[in-house]
C-alpha positions as a Markdown table, in Angstrom:
| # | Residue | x | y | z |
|---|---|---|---|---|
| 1 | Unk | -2.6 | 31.3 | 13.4 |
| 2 | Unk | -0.3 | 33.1 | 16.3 |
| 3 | Unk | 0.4 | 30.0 | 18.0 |
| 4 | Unk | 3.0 | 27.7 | 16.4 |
| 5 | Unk | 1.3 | 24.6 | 18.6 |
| 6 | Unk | -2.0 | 23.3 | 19.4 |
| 7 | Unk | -3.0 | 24.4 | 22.7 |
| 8 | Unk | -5.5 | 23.6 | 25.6 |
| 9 | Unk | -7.4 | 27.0 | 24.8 |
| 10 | Unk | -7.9 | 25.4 | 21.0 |
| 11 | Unk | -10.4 | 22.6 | 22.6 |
| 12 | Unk | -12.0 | 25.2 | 25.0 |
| 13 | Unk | -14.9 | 26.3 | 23.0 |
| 14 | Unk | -13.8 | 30.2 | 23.6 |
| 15 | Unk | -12.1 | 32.5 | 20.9 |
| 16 | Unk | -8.8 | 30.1 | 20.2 |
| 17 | Unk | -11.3 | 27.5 | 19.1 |
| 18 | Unk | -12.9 | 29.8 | 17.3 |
| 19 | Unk | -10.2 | 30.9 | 15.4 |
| 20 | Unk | -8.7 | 27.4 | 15.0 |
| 21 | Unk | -12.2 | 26.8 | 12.7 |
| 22 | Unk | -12.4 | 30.1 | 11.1 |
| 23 | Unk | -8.5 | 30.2 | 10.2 |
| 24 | Unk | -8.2 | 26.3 | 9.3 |
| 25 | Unk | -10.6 | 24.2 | 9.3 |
| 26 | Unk | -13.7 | 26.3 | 7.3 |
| 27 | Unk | -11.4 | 28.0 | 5.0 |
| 28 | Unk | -9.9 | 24.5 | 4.0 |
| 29 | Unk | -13.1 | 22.5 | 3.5 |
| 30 | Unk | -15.2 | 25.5 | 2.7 |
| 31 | Unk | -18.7 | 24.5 | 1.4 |
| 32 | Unk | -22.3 | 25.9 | 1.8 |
| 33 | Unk | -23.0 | 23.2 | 4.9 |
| 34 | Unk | -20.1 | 23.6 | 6.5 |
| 35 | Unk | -20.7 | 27.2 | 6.1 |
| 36 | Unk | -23.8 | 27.9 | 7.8 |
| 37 | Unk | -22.0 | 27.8 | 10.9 |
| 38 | Unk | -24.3 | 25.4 | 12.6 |
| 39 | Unk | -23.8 | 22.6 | 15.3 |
| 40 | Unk | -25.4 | 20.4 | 12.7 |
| 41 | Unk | -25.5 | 20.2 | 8.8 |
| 42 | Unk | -28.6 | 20.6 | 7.4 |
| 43 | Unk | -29.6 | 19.0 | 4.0 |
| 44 | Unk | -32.1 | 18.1 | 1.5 |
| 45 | Unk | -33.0 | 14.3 | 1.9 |
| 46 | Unk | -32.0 | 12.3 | -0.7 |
| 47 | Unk | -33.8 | 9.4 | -2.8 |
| 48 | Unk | -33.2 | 5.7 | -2.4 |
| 49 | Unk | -31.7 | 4.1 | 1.0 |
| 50 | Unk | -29.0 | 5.8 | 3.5 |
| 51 | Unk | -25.8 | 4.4 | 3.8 |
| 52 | Unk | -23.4 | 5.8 | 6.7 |
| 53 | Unk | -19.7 | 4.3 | 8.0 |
| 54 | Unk | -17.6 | 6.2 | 10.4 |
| 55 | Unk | -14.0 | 4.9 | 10.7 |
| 56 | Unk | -11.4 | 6.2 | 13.2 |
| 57 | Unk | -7.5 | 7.0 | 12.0 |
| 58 | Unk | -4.8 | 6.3 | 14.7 |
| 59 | Unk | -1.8 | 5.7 | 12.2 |
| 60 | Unk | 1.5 | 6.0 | 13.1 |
| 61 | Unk | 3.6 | 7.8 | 11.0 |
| 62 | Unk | 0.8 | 10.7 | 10.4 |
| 63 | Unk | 2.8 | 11.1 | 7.1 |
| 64 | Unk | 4.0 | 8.3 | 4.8 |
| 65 | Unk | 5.1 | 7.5 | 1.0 |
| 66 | Unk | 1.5 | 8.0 | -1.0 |
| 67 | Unk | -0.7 | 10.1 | 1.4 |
| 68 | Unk | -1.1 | 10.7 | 5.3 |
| 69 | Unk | -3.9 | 10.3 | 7.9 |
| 70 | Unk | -5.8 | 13.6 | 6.2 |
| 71 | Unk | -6.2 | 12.1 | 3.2 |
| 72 | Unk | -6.5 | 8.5 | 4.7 |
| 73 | Unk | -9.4 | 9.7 | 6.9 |
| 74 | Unk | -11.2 | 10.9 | 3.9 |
| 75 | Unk | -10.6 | 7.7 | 1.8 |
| 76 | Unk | -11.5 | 4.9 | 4.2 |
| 77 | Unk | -15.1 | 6.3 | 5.1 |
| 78 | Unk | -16.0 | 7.3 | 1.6 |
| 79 | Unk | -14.4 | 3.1 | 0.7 |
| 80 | Unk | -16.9 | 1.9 | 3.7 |
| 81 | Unk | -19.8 | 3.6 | 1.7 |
| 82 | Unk | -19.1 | 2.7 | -1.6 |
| 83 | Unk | -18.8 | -1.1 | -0.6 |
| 84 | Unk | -22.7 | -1.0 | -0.3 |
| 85 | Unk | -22.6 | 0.3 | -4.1 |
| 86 | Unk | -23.7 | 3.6 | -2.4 |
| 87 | Unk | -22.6 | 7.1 | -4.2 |
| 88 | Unk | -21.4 | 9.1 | -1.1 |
| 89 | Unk | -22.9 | 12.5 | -0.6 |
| 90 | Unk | -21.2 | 13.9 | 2.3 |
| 91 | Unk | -18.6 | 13.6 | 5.3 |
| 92 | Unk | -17.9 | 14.4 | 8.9 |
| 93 | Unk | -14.5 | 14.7 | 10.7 |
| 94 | Unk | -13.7 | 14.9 | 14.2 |
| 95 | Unk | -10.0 | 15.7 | 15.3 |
| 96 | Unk | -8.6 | 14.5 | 18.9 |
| 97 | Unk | -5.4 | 16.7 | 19.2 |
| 98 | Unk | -2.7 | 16.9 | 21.9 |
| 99 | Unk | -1.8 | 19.5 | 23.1 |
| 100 | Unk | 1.9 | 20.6 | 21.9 |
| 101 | Unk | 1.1 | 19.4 | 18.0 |
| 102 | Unk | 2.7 | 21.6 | 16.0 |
| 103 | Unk | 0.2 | 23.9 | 13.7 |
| 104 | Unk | 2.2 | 23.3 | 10.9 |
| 105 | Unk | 1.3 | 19.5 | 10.7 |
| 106 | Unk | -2.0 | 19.7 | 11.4 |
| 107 | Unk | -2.6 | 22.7 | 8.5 |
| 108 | Unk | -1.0 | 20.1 | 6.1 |
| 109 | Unk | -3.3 | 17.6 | 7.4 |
| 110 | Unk | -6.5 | 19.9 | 6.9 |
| 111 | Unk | -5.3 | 20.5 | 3.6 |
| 112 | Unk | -4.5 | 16.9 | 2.4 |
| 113 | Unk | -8.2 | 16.1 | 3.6 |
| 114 | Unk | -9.6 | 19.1 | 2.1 |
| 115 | Unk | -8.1 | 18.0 | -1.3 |
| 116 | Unk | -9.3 | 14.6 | -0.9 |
| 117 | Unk | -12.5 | 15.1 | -0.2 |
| 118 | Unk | -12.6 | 17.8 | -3.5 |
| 119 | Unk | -11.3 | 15.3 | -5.6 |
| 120 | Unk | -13.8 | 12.9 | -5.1 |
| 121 | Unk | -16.6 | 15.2 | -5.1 |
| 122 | Unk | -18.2 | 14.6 | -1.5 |
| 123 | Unk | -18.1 | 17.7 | 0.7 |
| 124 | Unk | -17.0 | 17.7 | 4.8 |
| 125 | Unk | -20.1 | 19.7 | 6.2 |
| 126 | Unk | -19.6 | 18.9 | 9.7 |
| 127 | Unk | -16.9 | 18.8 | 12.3 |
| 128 | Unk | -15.9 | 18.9 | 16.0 |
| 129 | Unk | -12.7 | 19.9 | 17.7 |
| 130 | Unk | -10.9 | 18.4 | 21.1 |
| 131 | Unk | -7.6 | 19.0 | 22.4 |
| 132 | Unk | -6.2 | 16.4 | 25.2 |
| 133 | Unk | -3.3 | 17.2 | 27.5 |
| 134 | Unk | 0.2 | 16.7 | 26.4 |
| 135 | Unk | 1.3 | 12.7 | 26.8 |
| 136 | Unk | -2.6 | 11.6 | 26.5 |
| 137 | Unk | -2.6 | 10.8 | 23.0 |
| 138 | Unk | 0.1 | 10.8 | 20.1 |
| 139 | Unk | -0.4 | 13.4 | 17.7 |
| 140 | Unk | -3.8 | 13.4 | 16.0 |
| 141 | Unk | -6.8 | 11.4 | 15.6 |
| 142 | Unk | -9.2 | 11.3 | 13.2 |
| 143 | Unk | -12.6 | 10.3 | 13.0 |
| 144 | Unk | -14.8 | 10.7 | 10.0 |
| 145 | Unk | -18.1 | 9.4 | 9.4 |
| 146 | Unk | -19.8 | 9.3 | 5.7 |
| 147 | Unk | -23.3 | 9.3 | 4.7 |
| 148 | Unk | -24.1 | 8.2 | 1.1 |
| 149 | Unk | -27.2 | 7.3 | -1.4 |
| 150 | Unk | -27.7 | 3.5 | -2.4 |
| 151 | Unk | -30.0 | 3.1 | -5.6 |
| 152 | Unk | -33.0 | 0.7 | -5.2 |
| 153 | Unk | -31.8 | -2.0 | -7.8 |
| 154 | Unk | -28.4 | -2.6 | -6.0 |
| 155 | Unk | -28.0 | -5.1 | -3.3 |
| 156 | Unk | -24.7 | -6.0 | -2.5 |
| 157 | Unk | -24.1 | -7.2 | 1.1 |
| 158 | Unk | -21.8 | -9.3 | 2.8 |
| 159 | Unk | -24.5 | -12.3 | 3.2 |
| 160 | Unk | -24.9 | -12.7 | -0.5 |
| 161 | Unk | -21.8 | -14.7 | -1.9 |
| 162 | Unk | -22.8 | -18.0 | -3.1 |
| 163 | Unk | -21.0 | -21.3 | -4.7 |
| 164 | Unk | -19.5 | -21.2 | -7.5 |
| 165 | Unk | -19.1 | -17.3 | -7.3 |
| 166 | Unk | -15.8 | -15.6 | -8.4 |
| 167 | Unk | -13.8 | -13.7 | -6.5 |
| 168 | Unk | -11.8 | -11.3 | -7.9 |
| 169 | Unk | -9.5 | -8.0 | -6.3 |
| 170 | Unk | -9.1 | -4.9 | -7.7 |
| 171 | Unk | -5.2 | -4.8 | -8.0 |
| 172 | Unk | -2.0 | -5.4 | -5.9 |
| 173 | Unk | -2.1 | -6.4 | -2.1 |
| 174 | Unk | 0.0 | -5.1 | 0.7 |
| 175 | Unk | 1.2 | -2.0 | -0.9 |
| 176 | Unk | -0.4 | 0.3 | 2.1 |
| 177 | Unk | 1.3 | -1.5 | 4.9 |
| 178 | Unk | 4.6 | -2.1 | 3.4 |
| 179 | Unk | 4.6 | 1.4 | 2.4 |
| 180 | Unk | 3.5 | 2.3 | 6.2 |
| 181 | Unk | 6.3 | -0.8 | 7.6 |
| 182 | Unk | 9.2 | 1.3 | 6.0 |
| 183 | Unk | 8.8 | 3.8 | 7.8 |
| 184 | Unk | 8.8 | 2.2 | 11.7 |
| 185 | Unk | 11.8 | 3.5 | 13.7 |
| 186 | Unk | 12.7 | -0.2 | 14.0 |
| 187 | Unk | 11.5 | -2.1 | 10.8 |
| 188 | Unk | 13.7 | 0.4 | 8.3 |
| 189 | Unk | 14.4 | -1.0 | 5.0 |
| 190 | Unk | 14.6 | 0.2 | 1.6 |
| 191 | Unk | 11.4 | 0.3 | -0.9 |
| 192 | Unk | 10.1 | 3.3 | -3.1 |
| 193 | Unk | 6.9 | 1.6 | -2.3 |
| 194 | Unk | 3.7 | 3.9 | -2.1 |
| 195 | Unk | 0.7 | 3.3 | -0.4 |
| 196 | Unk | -2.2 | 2.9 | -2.2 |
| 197 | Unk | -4.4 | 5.4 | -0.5 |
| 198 | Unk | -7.3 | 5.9 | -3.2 |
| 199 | Unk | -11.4 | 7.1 | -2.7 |
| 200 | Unk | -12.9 | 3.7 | -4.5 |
| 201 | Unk | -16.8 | 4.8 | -5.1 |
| 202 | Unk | -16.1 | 5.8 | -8.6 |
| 203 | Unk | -14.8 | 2.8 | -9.9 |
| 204 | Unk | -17.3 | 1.2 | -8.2 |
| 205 | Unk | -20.0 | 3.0 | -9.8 |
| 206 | Unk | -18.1 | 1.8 | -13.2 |
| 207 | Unk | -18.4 | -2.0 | -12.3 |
| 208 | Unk | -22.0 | -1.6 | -11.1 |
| 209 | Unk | -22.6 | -0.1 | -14.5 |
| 210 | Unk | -20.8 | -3.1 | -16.2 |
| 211 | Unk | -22.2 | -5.8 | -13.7 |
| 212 | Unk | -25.2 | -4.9 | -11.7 |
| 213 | Unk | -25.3 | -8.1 | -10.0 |
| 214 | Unk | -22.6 | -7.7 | -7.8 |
| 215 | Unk | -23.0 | -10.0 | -4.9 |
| 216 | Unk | -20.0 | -8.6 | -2.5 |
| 217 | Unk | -17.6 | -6.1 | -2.0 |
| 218 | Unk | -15.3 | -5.3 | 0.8 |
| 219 | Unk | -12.3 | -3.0 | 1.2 |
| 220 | Unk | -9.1 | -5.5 | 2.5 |
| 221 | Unk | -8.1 | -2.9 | 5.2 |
| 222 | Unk | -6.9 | -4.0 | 8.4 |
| 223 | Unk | -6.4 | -7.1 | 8.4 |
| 224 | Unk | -5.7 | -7.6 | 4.6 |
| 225 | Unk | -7.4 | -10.1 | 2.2 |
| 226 | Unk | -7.2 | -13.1 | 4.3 |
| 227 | Unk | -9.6 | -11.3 | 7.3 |
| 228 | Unk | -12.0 | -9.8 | 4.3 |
| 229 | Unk | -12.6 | -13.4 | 3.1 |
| 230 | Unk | -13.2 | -14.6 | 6.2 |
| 231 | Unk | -15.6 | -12.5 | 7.2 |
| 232 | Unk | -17.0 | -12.6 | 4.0 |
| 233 | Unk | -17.4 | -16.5 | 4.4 |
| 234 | Unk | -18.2 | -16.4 | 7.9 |
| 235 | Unk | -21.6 | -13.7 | 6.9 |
| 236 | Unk | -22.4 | -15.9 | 3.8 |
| 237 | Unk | -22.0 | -19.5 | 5.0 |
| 238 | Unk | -19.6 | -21.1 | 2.7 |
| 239 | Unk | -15.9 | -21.4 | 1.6 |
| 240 | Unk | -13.5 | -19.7 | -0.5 |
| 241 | Unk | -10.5 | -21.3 | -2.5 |
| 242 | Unk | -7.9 | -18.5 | -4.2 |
| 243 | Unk | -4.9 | -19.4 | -6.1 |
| 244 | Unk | -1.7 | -18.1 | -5.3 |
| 245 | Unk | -0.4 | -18.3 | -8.8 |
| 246 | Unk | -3.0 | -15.2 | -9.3 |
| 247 | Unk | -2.7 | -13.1 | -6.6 |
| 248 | Unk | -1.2 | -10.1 | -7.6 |
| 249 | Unk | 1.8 | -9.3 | -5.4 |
| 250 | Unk | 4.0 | -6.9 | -6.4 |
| 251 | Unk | 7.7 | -8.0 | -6.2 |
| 252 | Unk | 8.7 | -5.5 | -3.4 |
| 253 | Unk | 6.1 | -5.8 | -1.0 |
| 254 | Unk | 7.0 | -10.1 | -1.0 |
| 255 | Unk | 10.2 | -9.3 | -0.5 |
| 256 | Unk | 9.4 | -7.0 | 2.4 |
| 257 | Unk | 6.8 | -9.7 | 3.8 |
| 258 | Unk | 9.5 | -12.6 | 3.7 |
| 259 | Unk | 11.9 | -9.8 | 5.4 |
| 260 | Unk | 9.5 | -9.1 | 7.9 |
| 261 | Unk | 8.0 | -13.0 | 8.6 |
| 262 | Unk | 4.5 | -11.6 | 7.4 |
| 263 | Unk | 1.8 | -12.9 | 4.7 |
| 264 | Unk | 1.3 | -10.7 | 2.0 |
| 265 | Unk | -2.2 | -12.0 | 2.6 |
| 266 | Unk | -2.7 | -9.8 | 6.4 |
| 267 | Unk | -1.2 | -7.2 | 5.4 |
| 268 | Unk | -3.1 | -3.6 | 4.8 |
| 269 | Unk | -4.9 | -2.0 | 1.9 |
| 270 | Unk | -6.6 | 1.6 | 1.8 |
| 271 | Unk | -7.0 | 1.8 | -1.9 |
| 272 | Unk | -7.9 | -2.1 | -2.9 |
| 273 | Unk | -11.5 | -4.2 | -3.1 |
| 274 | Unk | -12.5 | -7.3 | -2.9 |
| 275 | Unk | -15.8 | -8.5 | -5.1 |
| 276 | Unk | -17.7 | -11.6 | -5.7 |
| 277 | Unk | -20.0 | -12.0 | -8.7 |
| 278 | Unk | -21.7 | -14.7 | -10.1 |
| 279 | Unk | -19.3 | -16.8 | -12.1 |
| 280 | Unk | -20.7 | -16.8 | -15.8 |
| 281 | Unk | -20.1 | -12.7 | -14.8 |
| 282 | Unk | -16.7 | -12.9 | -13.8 |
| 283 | Unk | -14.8 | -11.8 | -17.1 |
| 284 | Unk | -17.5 | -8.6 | -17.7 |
| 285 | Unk | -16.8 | -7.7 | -14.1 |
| 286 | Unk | -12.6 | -7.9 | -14.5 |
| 287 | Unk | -13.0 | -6.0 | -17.6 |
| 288 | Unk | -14.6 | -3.1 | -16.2 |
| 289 | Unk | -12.2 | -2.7 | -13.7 |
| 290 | Unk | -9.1 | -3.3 | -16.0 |
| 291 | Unk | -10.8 | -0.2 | -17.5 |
| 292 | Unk | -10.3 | 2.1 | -14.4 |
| 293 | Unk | -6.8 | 3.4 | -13.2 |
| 294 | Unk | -7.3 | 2.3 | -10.2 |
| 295 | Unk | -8.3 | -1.4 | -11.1 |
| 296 | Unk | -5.5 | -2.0 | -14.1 |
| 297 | Unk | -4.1 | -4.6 | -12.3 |
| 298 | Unk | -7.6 | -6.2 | -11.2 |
| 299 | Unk | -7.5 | -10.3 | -11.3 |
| 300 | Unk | -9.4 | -12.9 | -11.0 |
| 301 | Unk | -8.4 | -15.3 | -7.7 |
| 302 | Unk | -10.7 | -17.6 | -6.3 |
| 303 | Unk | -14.1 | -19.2 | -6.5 |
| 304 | Unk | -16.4 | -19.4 | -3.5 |
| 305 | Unk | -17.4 | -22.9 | -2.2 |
| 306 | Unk | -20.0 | -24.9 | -0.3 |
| 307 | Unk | -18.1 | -25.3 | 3.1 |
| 308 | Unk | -20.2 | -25.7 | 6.1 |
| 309 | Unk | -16.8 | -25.2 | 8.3 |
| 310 | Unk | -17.1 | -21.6 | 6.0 |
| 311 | Unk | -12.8 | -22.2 | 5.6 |
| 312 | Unk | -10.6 | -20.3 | 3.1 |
| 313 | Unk | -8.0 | -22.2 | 1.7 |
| 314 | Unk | -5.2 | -21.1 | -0.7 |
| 315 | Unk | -4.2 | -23.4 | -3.7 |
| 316 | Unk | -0.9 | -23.2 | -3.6 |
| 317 | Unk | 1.6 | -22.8 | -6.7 |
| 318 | Unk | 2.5 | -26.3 | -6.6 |
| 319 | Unk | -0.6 | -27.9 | -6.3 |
| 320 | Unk | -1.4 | -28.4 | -2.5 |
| 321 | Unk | -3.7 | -26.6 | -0.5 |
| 322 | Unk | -3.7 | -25.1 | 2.4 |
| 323 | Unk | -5.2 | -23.2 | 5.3 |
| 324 | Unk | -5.4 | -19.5 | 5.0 |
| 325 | Unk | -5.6 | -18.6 | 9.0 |
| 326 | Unk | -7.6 | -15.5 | 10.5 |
| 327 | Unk | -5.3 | -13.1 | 11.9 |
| 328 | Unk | -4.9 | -14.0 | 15.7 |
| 329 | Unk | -4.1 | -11.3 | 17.6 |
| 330 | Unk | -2.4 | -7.2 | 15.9 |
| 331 | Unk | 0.1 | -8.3 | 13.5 |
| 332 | Unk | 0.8 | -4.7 | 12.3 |
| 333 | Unk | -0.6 | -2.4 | 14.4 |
| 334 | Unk | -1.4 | 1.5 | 14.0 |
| 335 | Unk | -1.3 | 0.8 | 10.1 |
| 336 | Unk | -4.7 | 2.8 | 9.2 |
């Protein structure tokens, strides 16, 4: 591209837009959809049930330890997908750019997306393009909406845990948003932390495999674990109890919490699940994702409850219990 910045005349519709999607965006996602050069992508209709999820990116720094908002765009949506147990077929993106972003960044953006999305297998057929006025937004946003495929033997929803269910997570919590944290202007400190930034739907299609009565799962974004199990509580009607002595909290990201005055248990994951089987299941289930690199450090950590106040409590390593609060209020915010 001639220009070294976004401009006005890239959001017009007229030849700079034009070129913006022939130069960048079709020669970095390049597929037969995306090719056609349609408003729309047309495909073939596939068996089973529809899933779809749309998630909007507004994460500040755009680049961070472990990924950045390209790849993080393309990782949430194809997450929100797979926790149906869907196999996600395709994606869409839509970019809000200001105007005076420089080219540069947003070509290693289209790239880091692009490579996402071709390493988990699921093409970006469709896109749109807007460019704001300088001071009208901060950099790039990202929107991207996924459609996927859910067989007709899997029914996993968020209404389905029951008493005496397990709970279990994929691996360690926190790592995103401590990852993001160390990075803030005003929250510097030192960590070689990474965030976990990971597409999910493949290990998921291993634990299905393993376990096809999978009752729940849920991806502990914003918000962390603490918000996923109480909405998960909240849709199903009863408790959860997890035990602290099992959470798996690496040593560098409880440090950073105690730093910071946060709970490992709110803070942000892009690459984690949460999953809730029946109990006699439970060791089947953590077995197949001990067998996946990105569930090595999977664990067991709770059981679900009867509860008609639907509460999740922690059992603490001492033996007490206690309340594990919903997030009031934006504890961390732009952090996905």
């Amino acid at each position: 591209m001639a220009e070294n910045t976004i401009t006005l005349a890239h959001g017009s519709g007229g030849r700079a837009m034009s070129q913006l999607i022939e130069d960048l965006f079709r020669r970095a996602f390049d597929n037969p959809w995306l090719n056609q050069g349609n408003d729309c992508a047309v495909m073939d209709s596939p068996p089973g049930r529809l899933v779809m999820a749309t998630d909007s990116h507004v994460i500040t720094p755009l680049f961070f330890p472990g990924g950045d908002i390209g790849s993080l765009a393309v990782h949430g949506t194809l997450n929100d997908v797979a926790m149906s147990g869907a196999q996600p077929l395709s994606l869409s993106v839509a970019f809000i750019l200001e105007e005076g972003f420089p080219v540069v960044d947003l070509e290693r953006i289209v790239r880091s997306m692009a490579d996402a999305a071709r390493q988990a297998g699921v093409p970006v057929v469709t896109g749109d393009t807007k460019v704001v006025p300088r001071g009208q937004a901060d950099g790039v946003y990202i929107t991207t909406t996924g459609l996927g495929r859910v067989a007709e033997d899997v029914n996993i929803a968020g209404n389905r845990a029951r008493p005496g269910d397990a709970i279990l997570v994929s691996g360690t919590l926190g790592d995103h948003g401590v990852a993001i944290l160390s990075l803030r202007e005003n929250l510097q400190f030192q960590t070689t932390l990474e965030s976990d930034t990971a597409a999910l739907h493949e290990l998921v299609a291993s634990m299905l495999a393993a376990v096809p009565d999978i009752h729940c799962l849920r991806d502990p974004t914003r918000g962390g674990l603490s918000c996923c199990l109480h909405e998960l509580a909240q849709q199903s009607g009863v408790g959860m109890i997890i035990d602290e002595a099992q959470l798996p909290v690496r040593e560098a990201v409880a440090g950073a919490c105690e730093l910071l005055g946060l709970d490992p248990l709110n803070v942000a994951n892009e690459g984690k699940l949460v999953a809730i089987c029946p109990e006699n299941q439970a060791q089947a289930l953590l077995a197949a994702l001990q067998q996946h690199p990105l569930g090595r450090e999977a664990a067991i950590i709770g059981q679900v409850v009867e509860d008609p106040h639907r509460l999740v409590r922690l059992k603490t390593r001492y033996g007490g219990m206690r309340h594990v609060e919903w997030l009031a209020g934006e504890a961390l915010p732009r952090i996905c």
